[in-house]
Short mmCIF file of C-alpha atoms in Angstrom, two decimals:
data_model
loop_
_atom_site.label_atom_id
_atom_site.label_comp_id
_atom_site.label_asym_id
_atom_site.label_seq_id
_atom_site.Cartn_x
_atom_site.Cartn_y
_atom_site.Cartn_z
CA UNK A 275 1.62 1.45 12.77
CA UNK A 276 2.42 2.09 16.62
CA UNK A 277 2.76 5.48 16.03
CA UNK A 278 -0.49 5.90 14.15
CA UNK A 279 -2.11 3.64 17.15
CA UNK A 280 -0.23 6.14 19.22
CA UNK A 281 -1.35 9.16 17.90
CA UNK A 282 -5.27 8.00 17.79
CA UNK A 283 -5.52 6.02 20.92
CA UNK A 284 -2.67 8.06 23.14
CA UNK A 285 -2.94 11.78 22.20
CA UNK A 286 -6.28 11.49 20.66
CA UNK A 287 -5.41 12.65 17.53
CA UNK A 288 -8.78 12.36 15.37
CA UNK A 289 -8.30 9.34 12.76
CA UNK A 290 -9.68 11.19 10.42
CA UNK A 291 -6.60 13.69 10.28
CA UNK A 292 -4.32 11.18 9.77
CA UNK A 293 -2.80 10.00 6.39
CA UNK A 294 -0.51 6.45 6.40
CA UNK A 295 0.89 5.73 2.98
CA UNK A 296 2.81 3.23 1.66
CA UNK A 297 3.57 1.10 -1.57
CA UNK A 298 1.56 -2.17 -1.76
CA UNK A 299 -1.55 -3.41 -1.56
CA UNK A 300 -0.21 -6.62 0.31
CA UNK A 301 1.55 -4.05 2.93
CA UNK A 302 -1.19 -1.46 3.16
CA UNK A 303 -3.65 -4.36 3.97
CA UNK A 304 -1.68 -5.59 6.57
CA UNK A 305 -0.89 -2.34 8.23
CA UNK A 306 -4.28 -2.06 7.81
CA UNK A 307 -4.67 -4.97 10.50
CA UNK A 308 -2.29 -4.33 12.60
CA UNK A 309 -3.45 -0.97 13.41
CA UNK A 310 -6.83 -2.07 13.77
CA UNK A 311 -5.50 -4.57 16.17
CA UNK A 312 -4.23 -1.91 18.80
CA UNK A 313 -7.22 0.22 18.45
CA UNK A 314 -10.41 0.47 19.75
CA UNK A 315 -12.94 0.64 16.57
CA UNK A 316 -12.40 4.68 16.57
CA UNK A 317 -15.67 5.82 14.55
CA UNK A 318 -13.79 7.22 11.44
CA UNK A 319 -11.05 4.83 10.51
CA UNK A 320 -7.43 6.18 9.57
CA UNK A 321 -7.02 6.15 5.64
CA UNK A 322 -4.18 3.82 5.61
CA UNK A 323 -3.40 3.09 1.27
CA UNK A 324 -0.68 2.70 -0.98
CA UNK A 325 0.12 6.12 -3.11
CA UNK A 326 -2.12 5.02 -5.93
CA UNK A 327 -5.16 4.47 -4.30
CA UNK A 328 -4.56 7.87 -2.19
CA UNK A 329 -4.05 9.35 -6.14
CA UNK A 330 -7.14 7.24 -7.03
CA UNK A 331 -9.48 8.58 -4.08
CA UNK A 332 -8.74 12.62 -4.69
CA UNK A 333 -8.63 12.15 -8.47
CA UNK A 334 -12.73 10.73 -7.89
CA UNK A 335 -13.46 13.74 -6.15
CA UNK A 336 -11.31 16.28 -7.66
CA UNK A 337 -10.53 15.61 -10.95
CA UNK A 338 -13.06 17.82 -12.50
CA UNK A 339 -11.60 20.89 -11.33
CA UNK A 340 -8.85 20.18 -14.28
CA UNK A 341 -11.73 19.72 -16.71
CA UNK A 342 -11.68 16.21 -16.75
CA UNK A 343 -14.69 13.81 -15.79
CA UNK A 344 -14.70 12.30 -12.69
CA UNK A 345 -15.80 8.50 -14.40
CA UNK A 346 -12.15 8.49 -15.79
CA UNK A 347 -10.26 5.47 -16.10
CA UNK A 348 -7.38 3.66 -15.28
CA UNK A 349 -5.31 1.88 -17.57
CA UNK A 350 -2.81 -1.14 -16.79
CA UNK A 351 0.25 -1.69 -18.15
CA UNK A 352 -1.01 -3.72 -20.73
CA UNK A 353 -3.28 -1.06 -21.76
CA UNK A 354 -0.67 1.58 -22.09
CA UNK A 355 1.49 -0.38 -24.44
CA UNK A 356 -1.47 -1.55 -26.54
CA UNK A 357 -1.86 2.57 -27.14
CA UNK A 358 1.92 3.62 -27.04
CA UNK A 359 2.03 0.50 -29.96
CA UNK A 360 -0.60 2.38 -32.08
CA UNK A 361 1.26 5.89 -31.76
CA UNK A 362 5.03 4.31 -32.84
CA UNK A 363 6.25 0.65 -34.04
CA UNK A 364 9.54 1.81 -34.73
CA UNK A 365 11.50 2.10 -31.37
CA UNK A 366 10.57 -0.97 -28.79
CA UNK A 367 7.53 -0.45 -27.04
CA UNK A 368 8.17 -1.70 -23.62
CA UNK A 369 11.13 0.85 -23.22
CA UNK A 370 8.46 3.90 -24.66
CA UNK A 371 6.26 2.66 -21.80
CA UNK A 372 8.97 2.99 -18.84
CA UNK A 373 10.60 5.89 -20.21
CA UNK A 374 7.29 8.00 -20.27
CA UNK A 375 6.63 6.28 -16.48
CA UNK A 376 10.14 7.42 -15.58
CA UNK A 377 9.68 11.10 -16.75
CA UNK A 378 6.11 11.32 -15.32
CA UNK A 379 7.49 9.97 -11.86
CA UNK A 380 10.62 12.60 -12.26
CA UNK A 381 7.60 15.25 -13.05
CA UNK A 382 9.05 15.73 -16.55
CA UNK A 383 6.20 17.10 -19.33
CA UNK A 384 6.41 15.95 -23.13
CA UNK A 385 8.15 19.32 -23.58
CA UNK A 386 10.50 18.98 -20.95
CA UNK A 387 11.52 15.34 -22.07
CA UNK A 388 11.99 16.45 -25.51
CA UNK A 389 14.36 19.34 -24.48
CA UNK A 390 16.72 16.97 -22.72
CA UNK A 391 16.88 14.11 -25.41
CA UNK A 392 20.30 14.20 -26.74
CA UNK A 393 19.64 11.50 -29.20
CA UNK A 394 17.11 10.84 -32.19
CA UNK A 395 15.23 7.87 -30.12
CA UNK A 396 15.02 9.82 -27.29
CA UNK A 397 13.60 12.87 -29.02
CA UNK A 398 10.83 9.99 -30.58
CA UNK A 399 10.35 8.63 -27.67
CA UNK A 400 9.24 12.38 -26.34
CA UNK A 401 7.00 13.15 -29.22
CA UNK A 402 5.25 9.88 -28.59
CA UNK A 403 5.03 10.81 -25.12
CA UNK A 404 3.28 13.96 -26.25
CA UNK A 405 0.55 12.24 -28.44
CA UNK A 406 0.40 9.60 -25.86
CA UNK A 407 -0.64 12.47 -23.22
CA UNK A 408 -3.12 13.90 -26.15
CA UNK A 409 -4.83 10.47 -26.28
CA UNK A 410 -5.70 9.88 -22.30
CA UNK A 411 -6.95 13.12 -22.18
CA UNK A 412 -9.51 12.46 -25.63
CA UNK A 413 -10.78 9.38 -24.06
CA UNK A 414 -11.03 10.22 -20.67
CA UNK A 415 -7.90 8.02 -19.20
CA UNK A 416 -5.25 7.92 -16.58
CA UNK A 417 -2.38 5.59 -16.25
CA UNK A 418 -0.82 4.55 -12.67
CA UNK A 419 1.88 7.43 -12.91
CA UNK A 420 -0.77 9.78 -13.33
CA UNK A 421 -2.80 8.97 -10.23
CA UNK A 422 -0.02 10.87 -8.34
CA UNK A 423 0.79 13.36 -11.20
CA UNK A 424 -2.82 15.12 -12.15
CA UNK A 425 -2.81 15.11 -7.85
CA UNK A 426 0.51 17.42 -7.97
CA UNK A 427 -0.99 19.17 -10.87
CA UNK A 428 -4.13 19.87 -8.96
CA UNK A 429 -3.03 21.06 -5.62
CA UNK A 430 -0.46 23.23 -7.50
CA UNK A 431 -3.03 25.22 -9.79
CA UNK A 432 -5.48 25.44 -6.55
CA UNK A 433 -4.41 26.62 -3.71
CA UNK A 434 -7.45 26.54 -1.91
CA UNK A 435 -7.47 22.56 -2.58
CA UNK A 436 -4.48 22.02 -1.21
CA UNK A 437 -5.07 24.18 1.67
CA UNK A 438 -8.10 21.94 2.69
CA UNK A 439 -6.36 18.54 2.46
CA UNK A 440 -2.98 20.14 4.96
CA UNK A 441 -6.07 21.06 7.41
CA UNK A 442 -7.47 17.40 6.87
CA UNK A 443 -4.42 15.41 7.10
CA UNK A 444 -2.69 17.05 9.79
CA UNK A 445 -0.37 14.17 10.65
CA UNK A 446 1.59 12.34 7.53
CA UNK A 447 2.96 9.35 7.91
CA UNK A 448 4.95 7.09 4.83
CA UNK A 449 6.58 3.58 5.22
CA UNK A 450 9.39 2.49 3.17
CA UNK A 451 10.20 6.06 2.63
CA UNK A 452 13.51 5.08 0.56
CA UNK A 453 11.45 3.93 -2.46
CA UNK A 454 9.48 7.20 -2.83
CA UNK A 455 10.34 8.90 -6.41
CA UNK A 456 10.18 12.67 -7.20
CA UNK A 457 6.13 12.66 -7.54
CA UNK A 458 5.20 11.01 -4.89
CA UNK A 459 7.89 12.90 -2.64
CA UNK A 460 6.54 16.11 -3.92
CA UNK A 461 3.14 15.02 -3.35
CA UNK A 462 3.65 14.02 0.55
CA UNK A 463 5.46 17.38 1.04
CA UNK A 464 2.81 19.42 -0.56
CA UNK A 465 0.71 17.87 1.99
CA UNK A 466 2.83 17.56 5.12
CA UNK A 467 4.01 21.62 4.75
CA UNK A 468 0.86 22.22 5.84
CA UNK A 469 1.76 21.62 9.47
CA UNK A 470 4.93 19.73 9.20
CA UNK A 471 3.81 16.63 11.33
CA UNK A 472 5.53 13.97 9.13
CA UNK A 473 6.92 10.69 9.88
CA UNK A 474 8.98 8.66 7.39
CA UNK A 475 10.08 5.20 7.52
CA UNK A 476 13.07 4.22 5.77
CA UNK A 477 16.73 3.15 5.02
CA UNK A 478 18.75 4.12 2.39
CA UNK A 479 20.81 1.44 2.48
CA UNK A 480 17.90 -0.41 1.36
CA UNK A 481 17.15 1.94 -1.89
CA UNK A 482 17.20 -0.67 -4.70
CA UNK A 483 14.80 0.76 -6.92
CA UNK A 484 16.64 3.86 -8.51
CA UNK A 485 15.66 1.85 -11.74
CA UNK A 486 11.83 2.63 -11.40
CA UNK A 487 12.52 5.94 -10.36
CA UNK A 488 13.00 6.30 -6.80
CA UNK A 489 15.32 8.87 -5.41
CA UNK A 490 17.32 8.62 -2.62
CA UNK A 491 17.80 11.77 -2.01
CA UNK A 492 14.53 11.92 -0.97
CA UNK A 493 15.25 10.29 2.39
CA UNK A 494 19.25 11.61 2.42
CA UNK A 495 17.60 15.15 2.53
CA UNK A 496 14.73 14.50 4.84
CA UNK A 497 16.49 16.95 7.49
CA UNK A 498 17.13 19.68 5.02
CA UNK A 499 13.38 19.55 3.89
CA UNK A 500 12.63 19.08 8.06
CA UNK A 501 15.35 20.40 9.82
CA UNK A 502 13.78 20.32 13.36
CA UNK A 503 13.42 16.75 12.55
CA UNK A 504 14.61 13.79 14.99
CA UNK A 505 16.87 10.64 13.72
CA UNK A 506 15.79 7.55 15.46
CA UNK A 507 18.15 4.85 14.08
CA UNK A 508 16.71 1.26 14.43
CA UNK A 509 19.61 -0.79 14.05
CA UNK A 510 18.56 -4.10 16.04
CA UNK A 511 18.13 -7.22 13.72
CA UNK A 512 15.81 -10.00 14.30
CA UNK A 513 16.68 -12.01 11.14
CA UNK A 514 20.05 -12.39 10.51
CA UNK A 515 22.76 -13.80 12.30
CA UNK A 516 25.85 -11.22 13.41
CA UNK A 517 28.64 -12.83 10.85
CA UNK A 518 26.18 -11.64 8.18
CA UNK A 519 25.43 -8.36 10.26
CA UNK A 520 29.24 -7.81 10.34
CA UNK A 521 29.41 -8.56 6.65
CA UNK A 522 27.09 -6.40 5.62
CA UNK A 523 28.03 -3.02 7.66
CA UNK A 524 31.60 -3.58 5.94
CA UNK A 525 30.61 -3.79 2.91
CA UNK A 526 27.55 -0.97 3.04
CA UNK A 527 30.36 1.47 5.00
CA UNK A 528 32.07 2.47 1.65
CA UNK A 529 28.75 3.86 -0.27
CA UNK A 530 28.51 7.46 -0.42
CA UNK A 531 25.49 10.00 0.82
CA UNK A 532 24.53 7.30 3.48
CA UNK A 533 23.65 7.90 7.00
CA UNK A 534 25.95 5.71 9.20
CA UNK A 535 24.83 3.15 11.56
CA UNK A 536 26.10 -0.40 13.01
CA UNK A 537 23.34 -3.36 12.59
CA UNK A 538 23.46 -5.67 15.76
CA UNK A 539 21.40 -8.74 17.19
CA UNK A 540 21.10 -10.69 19.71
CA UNK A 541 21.29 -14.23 17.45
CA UNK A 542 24.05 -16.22 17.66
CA UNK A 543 27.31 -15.60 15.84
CA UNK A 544 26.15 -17.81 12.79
#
């Protein structure tokens, strides 16, 4: 949030070429006042959302270009295993449901999930997939996984598209970066190559969601993707006290792929 207040109120950066993103409604709306808070009213405020309702905004205004109607909508969880339910009773529906999120977030297709199932469920659980894909697109529906997927799927198959939204949002910015999966990684670097202005929040020592698809390699290979990018390691603590700091960094120390660093505070030893 400083650095967005930063780049609007310090460099002058138009708000309207920025693009903050993060994960929750209950995060995005207080980012939301914060950043309002250090800024002077600027005439065009910063579009400052959760992924979804990014997905949700260019879906309303481009979702036609993939021959789809632009009054789609969105289905809730409920919703999806109310349909998966009519397609197949035979393997539990609830793990149908997150399997098909889990390939959509890893940017798998029906065809692409069947060609990797080693076993009979998971070949099922592919063809329902399929007719599960077959009946969003009959009656004019998206789920929450496809908010950021039909995006990717737009921007790839026009060019032109994606070349207007890199010239829009000029300046990328994406808290709680460690959480991001494959989708919505590929969808902030389709965005961000434009002119490579990206700043990522994150830790990966934090990354407790590989469950629901997120990918830490995603922040482990920021500097690969960005290699003129600069490290700035925030490893004050306001919370905790240091016997718990001290804990912790032992214990984190022996995980693998992590990027070193030695949390500290200023609290007493506890």
């Amino acid at each position: 949030v400083s650095r967005l207040a930063y780049l609007i109120e310090g460099v002058g950066i138009p708000a309207s070429n920025t693009l903050t993103l993060t994960f929750t409604n209950k995060a995005a709306k207080e980012m939301r006042e914060r950043a309002s808070a250090m800024m002077n009213n600027p005439a065009c405020p910063p579009l400052l959302c959760t992924f979804h309702k990014f997905g949700l905004l260019f879906l309303k205004f481009n979702i036609h270009l993939l021959k789809r109607e632009n009054n789609f909508v969105v289905i809730d969880t409920d919703d999806k295993k109310r349909i998966i339910k009519k397609i197949n009773s035979e393997i539990p529906t609830p793990l149908i449901a997150s399997e098909i999120s889990r390939y959509k977030s890893s940017l798998l297709t029906p065809d692409d999930a069947y060609k990797q199932a080693e076993i009979y469920n998971y070949q099922q659980i592919a063809k329902v997939y399929e007719e599960y894909e077959a009946y969003l697109l009959e009656n004019n529906l998206v789920d929450f996984d496809d908010l950021i997927v039909k995006a990717i799927e737009l921007l790839k198959e026009y060019p032109e598209v994606l070349a207007h939204y890199q010239e829009r949002f000029k300046y990328v910015l994406v808290d709680e970066y460690q959480d991001t999966n494959r989708a919505q990684y590929r969808l902030v670097k389709m965005i961000a190559d434009g002119h490579k202005n990206i700043c990522v929040v994150g830790d990966a020592d934090q990354s407790i969601y590989g469950w629901r698809g997120a990918d830490i390699r995603n922040i482990l290979d920021f500097e690969n993707d960005y290699p003129d990018a600069k490290l700035i390691k925030l490893e004050q603590n306001y919370r905790s006290t240091q016997n718990i700091l001290d804990a912790a960094n032992h214990v984190i120390k022996n995980n693998f792929g992590r990027k070193a660093k030695e949390l500290w505070t200023e609290n007493h030893p506890g």
